[in-house]
Amino acid sequence: MQGECSLWGSPFFTLGELIMNVYYDYDIESVFNWVKEHFILKHSASLVNSPWYDYDIEIDLRLVKQALINGNFEFLYVVRDHGTMLLLLSEFHSSRSLDWEGSESFEYYHCKMISKQGIKLTKKAAGELLDRGPLLNSFSAGSKNSYLKEILEFVNNKGFNFSPAKSLFDCKRIGDELNLPSMSNFIARVENHMLRMN
């Protein structure tokens, strides 16, 4: 079984799995605690008297914990006048999801959990971050076929109400029909990466 293998000498681990296992063994609680104390509670402090504060924070922290378990390390945090919204950057979003009444006065933060960095953004920069789409560094560097299979599984596991994508063209179609620039940008990076693969 994978858990019984020697971590560094095992031929059964990819580089990504090695990084994740080291991360889980040593850092997951300290990263979670940093995100909780120095990011979530800090940036939501102005909302402490709002009626939904406790509920929002509980949901935000659950999302952070699950993201860390799943190996997703970045999110956009929106502090509105009446609550918070946490958007994982491992998902497909659209900058249009930031268009609410009063949204110009909301606060936007980009959290990079592993490096324990929080960056305040303008609404425009936050929208560009959402439209970027997920990064490719969590995917293996195997053959083109195994890479493509991994990408298609990733997209199909996002719960879109479409027939399963069987090609990058299908992924683009989903992005176009749902008006998700993040999907188009993600697939463009996948195609670029595949051109450089053997």
Short mmCIF file of C-alpha atoms in Angstrom, two decimals:
data_model
loop_
_atom_site.label_atom_id
_atom_site.label_comp_id
_atom_site.label_asym_id
_atom_site.label_seq_id
_atom_site.Cartn_x
_atom_site.Cartn_y
_atom_site.Cartn_z
CA MET A 1 0.00 0.00 0.00
CA GLN A 2 1.13 3.52 -0.73
CA GLY A 3 1.10 4.58 2.92
CA GLU A 4 3.53 1.80 3.82
CA CYS A 5 6.21 2.78 1.30
CA SER A 6 9.35 4.63 2.21
CA LEU A 7 8.58 8.22 1.28
CA TRP A 8 11.76 9.31 -0.48
CA GLY A 9 12.99 6.05 -1.97
CA SER A 10 9.69 4.74 -3.27
CA PRO A 11 9.17 4.29 -7.00
CA PHE A 12 5.42 4.43 -6.32
CA PHE A 13 5.28 8.21 -5.69
CA THR A 14 5.25 10.95 -8.33
CA LEU A 15 7.04 14.19 -7.45
CA GLY A 16 3.66 15.81 -6.75
CA GLU A 17 2.75 13.00 -4.34
CA LEU A 18 6.11 13.32 -2.60
CA ILE A 19 5.53 17.04 -2.11
CA MET A 20 1.98 16.40 -0.87
CA ASN A 21 3.08 13.67 1.55
CA VAL A 22 5.84 15.84 3.01
CA TYR A 23 3.30 18.63 3.27
CA TYR A 24 0.73 16.45 5.04
CA ASP A 25 3.33 14.97 7.40
CA TYR A 26 4.76 18.29 8.56
CA ASP A 27 2.78 21.39 7.68
CA ILE A 28 -0.96 20.97 7.22
CA GLU A 29 -1.99 22.10 10.73
CA SER A 30 0.41 25.03 10.86
CA VAL A 31 -0.75 26.22 7.43
CA PHE A 32 -4.41 25.86 8.42
CA ASN A 33 -3.80 27.76 11.68
CA TRP A 34 -1.98 30.54 9.82
CA VAL A 35 -4.82 30.87 7.31
CA LYS A 36 -7.37 30.91 10.13
CA GLU A 37 -5.62 33.39 12.46
CA HIS A 38 -3.68 35.62 10.07
CA PHE A 39 -5.97 35.62 7.08
CA ILE A 40 -9.63 34.62 7.60
CA LEU A 41 -10.17 36.10 11.08
CA LYS A 42 -7.97 39.12 10.36
CA HIS A 43 -9.71 40.14 7.13
CA SER A 44 -13.24 39.38 8.35
CA ALA A 45 -12.86 41.25 11.68
CA SER A 46 -15.01 44.16 10.46
CA LEU A 47 -17.96 41.75 10.13
CA VAL A 48 -17.81 40.26 13.63
CA ASN A 49 -21.15 41.84 14.61
CA SER A 50 -23.01 40.80 11.45
CA PRO A 51 -25.72 38.14 11.98
CA TRP A 52 -24.10 35.61 9.62
CA TYR A 53 -20.50 36.06 10.78
CA ASP A 54 -20.13 32.78 12.71
CA TYR A 55 -21.76 30.79 9.91
CA ASP A 56 -19.60 32.43 7.20
CA ILE A 57 -16.38 31.80 9.13
CA GLU A 58 -17.32 28.18 9.84
CA ILE A 59 -17.96 27.58 6.11
CA ASP A 60 -14.76 29.42 5.10
CA LEU A 61 -12.65 27.33 7.47
CA ARG A 62 -14.25 24.09 6.28
CA LEU A 63 -13.42 25.06 2.70
CA VAL A 64 -9.82 25.85 3.66
CA LYS A 65 -9.38 22.55 5.50
CA GLN A 66 -10.83 20.54 2.61
CA ALA A 67 -8.74 22.48 0.08
CA LEU A 68 -5.56 21.65 1.99
CA ILE A 69 -6.54 17.97 2.18
CA ASN A 70 -7.20 17.96 -1.58
CA GLY A 71 -3.95 19.75 -2.40
CA ASN A 72 -5.52 23.06 -3.47
CA PHE A 73 -3.48 25.92 -2.07
CA GLU A 74 -4.87 29.22 -3.40
CA PHE A 75 -8.13 31.08 -3.03
CA LEU A 76 -9.72 34.47 -3.53
CA TYR A 77 -11.34 35.90 -0.40
CA VAL A 78 -14.04 38.53 -0.81
CA VAL A 79 -15.09 40.58 2.22
CA ARG A 80 -18.44 42.18 1.50
CA ASP A 81 -20.37 44.58 3.69
CA HIS A 82 -22.62 41.71 4.84
CA GLY A 83 -20.45 38.59 4.71
CA THR A 84 -17.54 36.77 3.11
CA MET A 85 -17.08 34.62 0.04
CA LEU A 86 -14.20 32.19 -0.48
CA LEU A 87 -13.50 31.06 -4.06
CA LEU A 88 -11.00 28.24 -4.52
CA LEU A 89 -8.72 28.87 -7.49
CA SER A 90 -8.70 25.15 -8.28
CA GLU A 91 -12.26 25.62 -9.57
CA PHE A 92 -13.61 27.31 -12.70
CA HIS A 93 -15.06 30.75 -12.03
CA SER A 94 -15.89 33.88 -13.97
CA SER A 95 -15.03 37.47 -13.08
CA ARG A 96 -18.76 38.15 -13.56
CA SER A 97 -19.34 36.45 -10.19
CA LEU A 98 -17.85 39.58 -8.59
CA ASP A 99 -20.44 41.90 -10.12
CA TRP A 100 -22.80 42.77 -7.28
CA GLU A 101 -24.25 46.07 -6.20
CA GLY A 102 -21.56 47.84 -4.16
CA SER A 103 -18.84 45.41 -5.24
CA GLU A 104 -16.40 48.24 -5.99
CA SER A 105 -16.17 48.89 -2.24
CA PHE A 106 -15.65 45.24 -1.25
CA GLU A 107 -12.21 43.98 -0.26
CA TYR A 108 -10.48 41.29 -2.31
CA TYR A 109 -7.57 39.16 -1.12
CA HIS A 110 -5.53 36.46 -2.83
CA CYS A 111 -4.29 33.83 -0.36
CA LYS A 112 -1.38 31.54 -1.19
CA MET A 113 -1.63 29.11 1.69
CA ILE A 114 1.65 27.18 1.41
CA SER A 115 3.83 30.30 1.26
CA LYS A 116 1.57 32.00 3.84
CA GLN A 117 1.05 35.06 1.66
CA GLY A 118 -1.97 37.30 1.48
CA ILE A 119 -2.21 39.98 -1.18
CA LYS A 120 -4.89 42.68 -1.32
CA LEU A 121 -6.27 43.12 -4.83
CA THR A 122 -8.41 45.56 -6.73
CA LYS A 123 -11.72 44.23 -8.04
CA LYS A 124 -10.23 44.22 -11.56
CA ALA A 125 -7.20 42.17 -10.47
CA ALA A 126 -9.47 39.78 -8.54
CA GLY A 127 -11.55 39.26 -11.68
CA GLU A 128 -8.43 38.55 -13.74
CA LEU A 129 -7.35 36.00 -11.13
CA LEU A 130 -10.71 34.21 -11.36
CA ASP A 131 -10.61 34.23 -15.17
CA ARG A 132 -7.09 32.74 -15.13
CA GLY A 133 -8.43 29.30 -14.28
CA PRO A 134 -6.66 26.54 -12.34
CA LEU A 135 -2.89 26.22 -12.66
CA LEU A 136 -1.27 23.16 -14.21
CA ASN A 137 1.32 22.40 -11.51
CA SER A 138 -0.84 19.76 -9.84
CA PHE A 139 -0.86 17.54 -12.92
CA SER A 140 1.73 14.87 -13.65
CA ALA A 141 4.24 15.09 -16.48
CA GLY A 142 3.61 11.61 -17.92
CA SER A 143 2.87 10.83 -21.55
CA LYS A 144 0.55 13.04 -23.61
CA ASN A 145 -2.19 10.44 -23.35
CA SER A 146 -1.97 10.08 -19.57
CA TYR A 147 -1.75 13.87 -19.19
CA LEU A 148 -4.84 14.38 -21.37
CA LYS A 149 -6.71 11.69 -19.41
CA GLU A 150 -5.80 13.47 -16.16
CA ILE A 151 -7.01 16.83 -17.51
CA LEU A 152 -10.31 15.35 -18.73
CA GLU A 153 -10.90 13.63 -15.37
CA PHE A 154 -10.19 16.94 -13.61
CA VAL A 155 -12.76 18.79 -15.75
CA ASN A 156 -15.34 16.00 -15.59
CA ASN A 157 -15.09 15.85 -11.78
CA LYS A 158 -16.14 19.50 -11.47
CA GLY A 159 -19.84 18.61 -11.69
CA PHE A 160 -20.79 20.46 -14.87
CA ASN A 161 -24.24 19.44 -16.10
CA PHE A 162 -22.93 18.21 -19.45
CA SER A 163 -22.02 14.87 -21.00
CA PRO A 164 -18.49 13.93 -19.91
CA ALA A 165 -15.79 15.77 -21.88
CA LYS A 166 -13.88 13.36 -24.12
CA SER A 167 -11.53 15.91 -25.67
CA LEU A 168 -10.13 19.38 -25.11
CA PHE A 169 -12.66 20.58 -27.70
CA ASP A 170 -15.46 19.35 -25.39
CA CYS A 171 -13.88 21.27 -22.50
CA LYS A 172 -13.77 24.44 -24.61
CA ARG A 173 -17.44 23.94 -25.52
CA ILE A 174 -18.39 23.67 -21.84
CA GLY A 175 -16.44 26.86 -21.10
CA ASP A 176 -18.07 28.71 -24.01
CA GLU A 177 -21.60 27.58 -23.14
CA LEU A 178 -21.18 28.50 -19.47
CA ASN A 179 -19.31 31.71 -20.34
CA LEU A 180 -16.29 30.68 -18.23
CA PRO A 181 -13.12 32.45 -19.41
CA SER A 182 -11.30 30.43 -16.74
CA MET A 183 -12.01 27.22 -18.69
CA SER A 184 -10.82 28.74 -21.97
CA ASN A 185 -7.61 30.03 -20.35
CA PHE A 186 -7.01 26.71 -18.60
CA ILE A 187 -7.42 24.70 -21.82
CA ALA A 188 -5.15 27.13 -23.71
CA ARG A 189 -2.41 26.48 -21.12
CA VAL A 190 -3.01 22.73 -21.39
CA GLU A 191 -2.65 22.88 -25.19
CA ASN A 192 0.55 24.93 -24.89
CA HIS A 193 1.96 22.46 -22.39
CA MET A 194 1.07 19.49 -24.58
CA LEU A 195 2.88 21.05 -27.56
CA ARG A 196 6.09 20.92 -25.51
CA MET A 197 5.59 17.31 -24.44
CA ASN A 198 7.25 14.40 -26.29
#
